[in-house]
Amino acid sequence: MAERKAVKTSFITILPTTIELDEAWNCRQEYERTDGEANDPSEALTDGQLEQSIAQHGILEAPAVMLVGESYKAVWGFRRIRAAQKVKPKRKITCRLLREGPHLARAFNLIENVHRRALKPWEVAEALVAMKHENPILRDIDLANMVNLASARS
């Protein structure tokens, strides 16, 4: 089995309005149902509740960004960044700065959302298909290992 390399990261403090939200990297497509409840009401907040929480307490879990050219682009934490841009656009937020290439952004987004159990099965499937399309030489098992979805069996 291939040895995993540690992801190079650091933390930066920046204005939320300086972060680009490139939805192409975001595998999470459903945030709220039409009745206004979150996907999993026991864990997730509605957009309004998230905005209220960030206005009162700030962002509790750092979103991640990558420097692409001269711009910071969101990798995960899209809703948190969007809420901060809306309610506290002039208050700096702490973000995890990923120092890997942008070709891994979708994989990082998928890993973070799978870890938080924030995705529907079809969103995971679509993200894996997109990753396969972006990296056609990768085998299915390579993709599964990359995002920690491979079976524990060898």
Tab-separated table of C-alpha atoms in Angstrom, residues 1 5 20 22 29 31 34 45 48 51 53 60 72 74 77 79 86 95-96 101 109 114 116 123 127 133 137 153:
chain	number	residue	atom	x	y	z
A	1	MET	CA	0.000	0.000	0.000
A	5	LYS	CA	2.307	12.134	2.565
A	20	GLU	CA	-12.982	33.455	-3.959
A	22	ASP	CA	-15.112	28.631	-6.753
A	29	GLN	CA	-24.457	20.791	-3.482
A	31	TYR	CA	-27.252	22.615	2.076
A	34	THR	CA	-36.899	23.673	0.758
A	45	LEU	CA	-27.424	24.749	10.952
A	48	GLY	CA	-29.569	31.929	8.910
A	51	GLU	CA	-24.859	33.571	10.030
A	53	SER	CA	-23.607	32.039	15.125
A	60	LEU	CA	-15.237	28.117	15.213
A	72	TYR	CA	-7.130	32.867	-2.182
A	74	ALA	CA	-11.883	28.340	-0.805
A	77	GLY	CA	-15.911	25.815	4.488
A	79	ARG	CA	-20.898	28.172	3.827
A	86	LYS	CA	-22.317	38.573	4.676
A	95	CYS	CA	-8.150	29.957	7.558
A	96	ARG	CA	-6.082	26.864	7.044
A	101	GLY	CA	-1.479	22.137	-5.877
A	109	ASN	CA	-13.088	19.211	-0.213
A	114	VAL	CA	-17.092	12.986	4.039
A	116	ARG	CA	-18.191	15.613	8.629
A	123	GLU	CA	-22.710	14.024	-4.057
A	127	ALA	CA	-17.274	14.157	-6.842
A	133	HIS	CA	-12.396	12.809	-15.186
A	137	ILE	CA	-4.891	7.640	-15.133
A	153	ARG	CA	-9.907	-5.172	3.566
